[in-house]
Short mmCIF file of C-alpha atoms in Angstrom, two decimals:
data_model
loop_
_atom_site.label_atom_id
_atom_site.label_comp_id
_atom_site.label_asym_id
_atom_site.label_seq_id
_atom_site.Cartn_x
_atom_site.Cartn_y
_atom_site.Cartn_z
CA MET A 1 28.14 34.42 33.65
CA PRO A 2 24.75 35.34 35.03
CA THR A 3 21.64 35.37 32.84
CA ALA A 4 18.54 37.66 32.99
CA PHE A 5 16.77 34.95 34.77
CA ASP A 6 19.10 34.38 37.59
CA SER A 7 18.35 35.95 40.96
CA VAL A 8 20.44 38.86 42.29
CA ASP A 9 21.13 40.54 45.64
CA LEU A 10 20.31 44.27 45.64
CA ALA A 11 22.13 45.64 48.67
CA GLY A 12 20.38 42.93 50.88
CA THR A 13 17.01 42.67 48.93
CA ARG A 14 16.84 39.47 47.11
CA LEU A 15 15.42 40.04 43.38
CA ALA A 16 14.05 36.86 41.59
CA ASN A 17 15.56 37.98 38.27
CA ARG A 18 17.56 40.75 36.65
CA ILE A 19 14.65 42.20 34.58
CA ALA A 20 13.39 45.58 35.85
CA MET A 21 10.27 47.37 35.05
CA ALA A 22 11.24 50.82 34.19
CA PRO A 23 9.28 53.90 35.56
CA MET A 24 6.57 55.13 33.28
CA THR A 25 3.91 57.66 33.77
CA ARG A 26 0.43 56.36 33.29
CA SER A 27 -1.74 59.16 34.69
CA ARG A 28 -4.31 57.06 36.52
CA ALA A 29 -4.27 58.54 40.02
CA ASP A 30 -7.08 60.20 41.95
CA ALA A 31 -7.55 63.61 40.47
CA GLU A 32 -8.21 65.43 43.83
CA LEU A 33 -6.04 63.47 46.35
CA ARG A 34 -3.28 62.19 43.91
CA THR A 35 -3.55 58.80 45.38
CA PRO A 36 -3.10 55.53 43.60
CA THR A 37 -6.41 53.67 43.12
CA ALA A 38 -7.37 50.05 43.32
CA THR A 39 -6.81 49.71 39.71
CA VAL A 40 -3.22 51.01 40.07
CA ALA A 41 -2.71 48.42 42.75
CA GLU A 42 -3.69 45.75 40.24
CA TYR A 43 -1.62 47.12 37.35
CA TYR A 44 1.66 46.72 39.53
CA ALA A 45 0.65 43.47 41.11
CA GLN A 46 0.12 42.02 37.50
CA ARG A 47 3.80 42.86 36.90
CA ALA A 48 5.16 41.37 40.11
CA SER A 49 7.29 38.74 38.19
CA ALA A 50 9.66 41.55 37.37
CA GLY A 51 12.87 41.38 39.47
CA LEU A 52 12.42 44.84 40.45
CA ILE A 53 9.43 47.20 39.79
CA ILE A 54 10.17 50.89 39.59
CA THR A 55 7.02 52.78 39.96
CA GLU A 56 5.83 55.87 37.83
CA GLY A 57 7.23 59.24 38.91
CA VAL A 58 5.73 60.07 42.25
CA GLN A 59 5.98 63.82 43.31
CA PRO A 60 7.70 64.19 46.68
CA VAL A 61 5.89 67.60 47.36
CA ALA A 62 2.92 69.16 45.87
CA GLU A 63 4.69 71.68 43.76
CA GLY A 64 6.59 68.88 42.14
CA GLN A 65 3.66 67.52 39.97
CA GLY A 66 4.06 68.02 36.37
CA TYR A 67 1.36 66.10 34.78
CA PRO A 68 -2.31 65.46 35.33
CA PHE A 69 -3.37 62.42 37.53
CA THR A 70 0.02 61.65 38.85
CA PRO A 71 0.31 60.36 42.47
CA GLY A 72 2.34 61.88 45.38
CA LEU A 73 3.98 60.70 48.61
CA HIS A 74 3.51 63.84 50.68
CA SER A 75 0.20 63.11 52.41
CA ARG A 76 -1.24 60.67 54.87
CA GLU A 77 -3.77 59.66 52.38
CA GLN A 78 -1.21 58.88 49.78
CA ILE A 79 0.77 56.82 52.10
CA ALA A 80 -2.23 54.70 52.92
CA ALA A 81 -3.07 54.21 49.33
CA TRP A 82 0.41 53.30 48.21
CA ARG A 83 0.38 50.63 51.08
CA ARG A 84 -2.37 48.77 49.25
CA VAL A 85 -0.12 48.81 46.22
CA THR A 86 2.96 47.54 47.93
CA ASP A 87 0.95 44.86 49.70
CA ALA A 88 -0.51 43.63 46.41
CA VAL A 89 2.99 43.34 44.82
CA HIS A 90 4.54 41.75 47.89
CA GLU A 91 1.71 39.25 48.02
CA ARG A 92 2.70 37.95 44.62
CA GLY A 93 6.26 37.79 45.41
CA GLY A 94 7.60 41.18 43.91
CA ARG A 95 9.82 43.97 45.01
CA ILE A 96 8.93 47.67 44.33
CA PHE A 97 10.73 50.87 44.53
CA ALA A 98 9.04 54.27 44.38
CA GLN A 99 10.52 56.83 41.93
CA LEU A 100 10.62 60.23 43.46
CA MET A 101 10.25 62.68 40.73
CA HIS A 102 10.05 66.44 41.25
CA SER A 103 9.22 67.92 37.82
CA GLY A 104 10.66 71.35 38.57
CA ARG A 105 10.04 73.71 35.67
CA ILE A 106 8.21 70.97 33.72
CA GLY A 107 4.53 71.49 34.56
CA HIS A 108 1.96 74.34 34.73
CA PRO A 109 0.13 76.29 37.57
CA ASP A 110 -3.23 74.74 36.21
CA LEU A 111 -2.05 71.43 37.59
CA LEU A 112 -1.11 72.74 40.96
CA ASP A 113 -3.27 73.79 43.95
CA GLY A 114 -3.72 77.31 45.25
CA ASP A 115 -0.93 79.75 44.39
CA LEU A 116 1.66 76.94 43.76
CA HIS A 117 3.91 77.48 40.71
CA PRO A 118 6.43 75.44 39.01
CA VAL A 119 10.02 76.00 40.28
CA GLY A 120 13.61 75.44 39.02
CA PRO A 121 17.18 76.28 39.69
CA SER A 122 16.77 79.45 37.49
CA ALA A 123 13.83 81.48 36.03
CA VAL A 124 14.42 79.69 32.54
CA ALA A 125 11.49 78.47 30.91
CA ALA A 126 11.53 75.18 28.98
CA ALA A 127 10.59 75.14 25.38
CA GLY A 128 7.45 72.95 24.68
CA GLN A 129 3.99 72.37 26.12
CA VAL A 130 2.35 70.39 28.84
CA PHE A 131 -1.03 68.65 28.76
CA THR A 132 -3.49 70.40 31.31
CA PRO A 133 -7.19 69.89 32.02
CA GLU A 134 -7.76 72.52 29.40
CA GLY A 135 -5.41 71.06 26.80
CA PRO A 136 -1.80 71.55 25.88
CA LYS A 137 -0.36 74.83 27.33
CA ASP A 138 3.08 76.27 26.93
CA PHE A 139 5.60 75.66 29.89
CA VAL A 140 5.72 78.67 32.18
CA THR A 141 8.94 80.57 33.51
CA PRO A 142 9.45 78.79 36.65
CA ARG A 143 10.22 80.53 40.03
CA ALA A 144 14.00 80.47 40.93
CA LEU A 145 14.43 78.49 44.05
CA THR A 146 16.04 80.76 46.81
CA GLY A 147 18.94 79.18 48.69
CA ASP A 148 16.65 78.27 51.74
CA GLN A 149 14.09 76.75 49.24
CA VAL A 150 16.76 74.44 47.70
CA HIS A 151 17.46 73.06 51.07
CA GLU A 152 13.64 72.72 51.44
CA ALA A 153 13.49 70.81 48.11
CA VAL A 154 16.20 68.49 49.37
CA ALA A 155 14.32 67.83 52.55
CA GLY A 156 11.18 67.10 50.61
CA PHE A 157 12.84 64.22 48.91
CA ALA A 158 13.98 62.82 52.25
CA ASN A 159 10.47 63.17 53.66
CA ALA A 160 8.85 61.48 50.71
CA ALA A 161 11.44 58.52 51.03
CA ARG A 162 10.43 58.14 54.73
CA ASN A 163 6.84 58.07 53.54
CA ALA A 164 7.67 55.53 51.15
CA VAL A 165 9.26 53.09 53.52
CA GLU A 166 6.13 53.64 55.83
CA ALA A 167 3.98 52.78 52.71
CA GLY A 168 5.72 49.57 52.28
CA PHE A 169 8.13 50.30 49.45
CA ASP A 170 11.37 48.24 49.45
CA GLY A 171 13.20 51.43 48.52
CA VAL A 172 13.11 54.66 46.47
CA GLU A 173 14.64 55.75 43.30
CA ILE A 174 15.66 59.48 42.89
CA HIS A 175 14.77 60.72 39.41
CA GLY A 176 17.79 62.55 38.12
CA ALA A 177 16.99 62.19 34.63
CA ASN A 178 14.63 63.19 31.70
CA GLY A 179 14.81 66.97 32.28
CA TYR A 180 13.32 67.19 35.71
CA LEU A 181 14.37 69.12 38.77
CA VAL A 182 17.53 67.03 39.62
CA GLN A 183 18.74 67.25 35.99
CA GLN A 184 17.68 70.89 35.66
CA PHE A 185 20.36 71.50 38.28
CA LEU A 186 22.88 69.45 36.52
CA ALA A 187 22.35 71.03 33.23
CA SER A 188 24.03 74.39 32.29
CA GLY A 189 21.09 75.28 29.97
CA SER A 190 18.57 75.47 32.92
CA ASN A 191 20.86 76.21 35.63
CA HIS A 192 22.10 79.75 35.36
CA ARG A 193 22.86 80.26 39.26
CA THR A 194 25.92 82.00 40.46
CA ASP A 195 25.76 80.60 44.10
CA GLU A 196 27.09 77.36 45.49
CA TRP A 197 24.39 75.42 43.34
CA GLY A 198 25.32 76.63 39.99
CA GLY A 199 28.33 77.64 37.68
CA SER A 200 30.99 74.92 37.95
CA VAL A 201 30.46 71.28 37.45
CA GLU A 202 31.13 70.78 41.02
CA ASN A 203 28.38 73.13 42.03
CA ARG A 204 25.92 71.93 39.43
CA VAL A 205 25.97 68.41 40.83
CA ARG A 206 25.66 69.66 44.43
CA PHE A 207 21.82 69.41 44.36
CA ALA A 208 21.78 65.82 43.20
CA VAL A 209 24.53 64.87 45.72
CA GLU A 210 22.67 66.43 48.67
CA VAL A 211 19.32 64.79 47.71
CA VAL A 212 21.10 61.41 47.51
CA LYS A 213 22.71 61.94 50.87
CA ALA A 214 19.60 63.25 52.54
CA VAL A 215 17.57 60.08 51.24
CA ALA A 216 20.14 57.70 52.10
CA ALA A 217 20.42 59.19 55.77
CA GLU A 218 16.59 59.02 56.04
CA ILE A 219 15.96 55.38 54.94
CA GLY A 220 19.41 53.84 54.44
CA PRO A 221 21.55 53.68 51.34
CA GLU A 222 20.66 50.10 50.82
CA ARG A 223 17.03 51.49 49.91
CA THR A 224 18.30 54.27 47.79
CA GLY A 225 18.77 54.34 43.90
CA LEU A 226 19.41 57.10 41.42
CA ARG A 227 18.32 57.31 37.83
CA ILE A 228 20.41 59.38 35.47
CA SER A 229 20.23 60.06 31.50
CA PRO A 230 23.64 61.65 30.39
CA ALA A 231 23.21 63.77 27.39
CA ASN A 232 19.37 63.53 27.24
CA THR A 233 17.83 66.57 25.67
CA TYR A 234 14.20 65.63 26.65
CA ASN A 235 12.25 68.43 28.15
CA ASP A 236 14.66 71.04 26.52
CA ILE A 237 17.54 70.01 28.60
CA SER A 238 21.02 71.23 27.40
CA GLU A 239 24.16 69.85 29.20
CA THR A 240 27.73 70.89 28.62
CA ASP A 241 30.72 68.63 29.77
CA THR A 242 28.57 65.60 29.99
CA GLU A 243 31.44 63.05 30.90
CA GLU A 244 32.95 65.43 33.41
CA LEU A 245 29.50 66.04 34.87
CA TYR A 246 28.53 62.56 35.40
CA THR A 247 31.97 61.20 36.55
CA THR A 248 32.11 64.13 39.13
CA LEU A 249 28.52 63.13 40.29
CA LEU A 250 29.51 59.48 40.69
CA THR A 251 32.79 60.33 42.53
CA ALA A 252 30.73 62.56 44.92
CA ILE A 253 28.02 59.85 45.82
CA GLU A 254 30.42 56.98 45.92
CA PRO A 255 30.98 57.33 49.79
CA VAL A 256 27.18 57.09 50.28
CA GLY A 257 27.15 53.53 48.97
CA ILE A 258 23.64 53.61 47.42
CA ALA A 259 22.03 50.32 46.20
CA TYR A 260 21.94 51.08 42.56
CA LEU A 261 22.52 53.43 39.52
CA HIS A 262 19.98 53.27 37.08
CA VAL A 263 21.26 54.70 33.57
CA LEU A 264 18.83 55.61 30.84
CA GLU A 265 21.03 55.28 27.63
CA THR A 266 20.00 58.16 25.21
CA ALA A 267 21.67 56.75 22.12
CA PRO A 268 23.68 53.76 21.15
CA GLU A 269 26.83 56.01 20.64
CA ARG A 270 26.65 56.70 24.41
CA ARG A 271 27.69 53.20 25.18
CA PRO A 272 31.34 54.14 25.94
CA LEU A 273 30.18 56.50 28.67
CA VAL A 274 27.78 53.92 30.07
CA LEU A 275 30.53 51.41 30.30
CA ASP A 276 32.77 54.06 31.99
CA LEU A 277 30.04 54.78 34.50
CA ARG A 278 29.66 51.19 35.06
CA LYS A 279 33.31 50.82 36.04
CA ARG A 280 33.20 53.66 38.40
CA PHE A 281 29.96 52.60 40.28
CA ALA A 282 30.59 49.97 42.91
CA GLY A 283 26.94 49.14 43.54
CA THR A 284 24.24 47.37 41.29
CA PHE A 285 23.98 48.72 37.90
CA ILE A 286 20.78 49.08 35.92
CA LEU A 287 20.66 49.86 32.30
CA ASN A 288 17.73 50.97 30.25
CA PRO A 289 19.51 50.35 26.97
CA ALA A 290 19.03 52.23 23.61
CA THR A 291 18.06 49.64 21.12
CA GLU A 292 16.21 49.64 17.83
CA GLU A 293 13.81 47.08 19.04
CA GLU A 294 12.78 46.82 22.64
CA THR A 295 12.48 43.09 22.35
CA ASP A 296 16.10 42.83 21.09
CA ALA A 297 17.69 39.83 22.60
CA ALA A 298 20.86 41.94 22.73
CA SER A 299 19.40 43.57 25.77
CA LEU A 300 19.48 40.49 27.71
CA ALA A 301 23.00 39.68 26.53
CA LEU A 302 24.23 42.82 28.12
CA ILE A 303 23.75 41.01 31.45
CA GLU A 304 25.69 37.98 30.24
CA ASP A 305 28.59 40.16 29.05
CA GLY A 306 28.82 42.24 32.22
CA THR A 307 27.61 45.53 30.79
CA THR A 308 25.07 45.66 33.33
CA ASP A 309 23.54 43.68 36.45
CA LEU A 310 19.79 44.22 35.36
CA VAL A 311 18.13 45.53 32.22
CA ALA A 312 15.11 47.70 32.45
CA PHE A 313 12.29 47.50 30.00
CA GLY A 314 9.60 50.32 29.54
CA ARG A 315 6.81 50.11 27.18
CA LEU A 316 7.11 46.42 26.62
CA PHE A 317 6.05 45.93 30.23
CA ILE A 318 2.91 47.82 29.69
CA ALA A 319 1.49 45.45 27.18
CA ASN A 320 3.05 42.36 28.68
CA PRO A 321 2.35 42.03 32.52
CA ASP A 322 4.22 38.70 32.45
CA LEU A 323 7.19 40.05 30.55
CA PRO A 324 9.88 37.96 32.18
CA ALA A 325 8.11 34.71 31.00
CA ARG A 326 7.81 36.10 27.48
CA LEU A 327 11.40 37.04 27.38
CA ARG A 328 12.46 33.48 28.35
CA THR A 329 10.63 32.17 25.26
CA ASP A 330 11.34 35.43 23.09
CA GLY A 331 7.48 36.08 22.85
CA PRO A 332 4.81 36.11 21.84
CA TYR A 333 4.35 39.63 22.83
CA ASN A 334 1.16 41.73 23.19
CA GLU A 335 0.91 44.75 20.97
CA LEU A 336 0.85 48.12 22.85
CA ASP A 337 -2.15 50.28 22.41
CA ALA A 338 -0.39 53.68 22.47
CA THR A 339 -3.72 55.59 22.60
CA THR A 340 -4.28 54.30 26.22
CA MET A 341 -0.80 55.17 27.49
CA TYR A 342 -1.87 58.18 29.59
CA GLY A 343 -4.99 58.59 31.50
CA GLY A 344 -8.30 56.70 31.03
CA ASP A 345 -9.86 53.74 32.58
CA GLU A 346 -8.92 50.00 32.74
CA ARG A 347 -8.52 49.69 29.03
CA GLY A 348 -4.86 49.55 28.02
CA TYR A 349 -3.95 49.46 31.54
CA ILE A 350 -4.96 46.09 33.39
CA ASP A 351 -6.68 44.28 30.54
CA TYR A 352 -3.50 43.02 28.75
CA PRO A 353 -3.62 39.16 28.87
CA ALA A 354 -0.93 37.10 30.46
CA LEU A 355 0.27 33.86 28.75
CA GLU A 356 -1.14 31.96 31.85
CA PRO A 357 -3.66 33.26 34.40
CA VAL A 358 -2.22 34.88 37.47
CA SER A 359 -3.47 33.53 40.77
#
C-alpha cells in the first residue's frame, strides 16, 4: 500500500509525494493590476515540498473577482507575474496548478472595475456579506447570464487555462465548489433557469461539464482538474438530489479523462458519498477530508487504505511551509495566526519558520 510520502504519477506529471496544498485565498495581490507580487512567489516557493500546490482562487475573467486583492489570469501583466511564481516553485522542485475561480454572485460591484457587476445563473442574491474596501457589504443581486453570456463564461475558463500554461503552470483546477459560479449552476437554490442550463439535474450539471470539456480541449485533460464540495452550504448554497447531482456530473465528464477530481468533504457523515465518487472516478483522486483536527494522522491513513490518492491540507500549510517534513515526524507544528489570514504584508505570510532553512 502506498504511503503519503511515496511519489505518484498525476496523468504524466510526477509528484514527489501525495500531500497536496489546498487552494486558499490570501488576498495579497496587487490592488490595481490583480497580479501576484514577489512576496506571493516566495510564499508558494516556500511550500514547494508539497507533492502538488493548488493556488488560491484566480479569477479567469475580470467580473469573476469576488474578494479584494485577489489575482487574475486574464491579462498579459498577470501572465508575466504568474511566470515568476511558477519559476520559483519549479526551481525548488515543486509542481503547481492554478485554481480557476469565477465567484459568480459572490462579490460586489465595489470590487470590480467600471460598470462590471456580479453575475450568476439566475438573479438570486446570496444571503450574507462580502468584505470591500469600504468594509462589509451585503451581496447584491447578480445579473442573470444570458445564453450567449453562459457560453462566454465557459470560454473565459478556457482562455484562462491557456494563459495558465503560458505562465508556466503544470495545469489548472476548475473551482466547482464552495458556492462559486460553477456550483451556483449545480445548485437548485441558486439556479432557477428554465433553459438548457437549469431545471433538471442533467441541465444543472451542463455548465460544469462544458467548462471541463473546454478547458481540457484547450490545454489537455492531463492538465485539468476539478474541485467539488457535495452538500456544501457555504455562500448560501442549497442543493437538492446531491447524490444524483454529483454522480451525473462524474458520468458526464468521465469520457474527458481529466487528471484529477478534488473533493472537499463537508462533514464526516458524507464519507459514503466520497467513497462512491472515488469508485466512479478513474483518474487521480484528491480528498480534503473533514476531520476534527487538521493534523489528525487518520488523514494520512486515508491514502494507505485506498480512500484517496492524495490528501489536501489547508490552514496547516499556511503556518507550516515545510508541512510534509512535519507530517512525517508528526510535528512540531507552528501555530496559525488567524489575524493575518487575509490581506496585509509579509507577517503571517512568508515569515513562518521551517524546521530547517530552505536553500
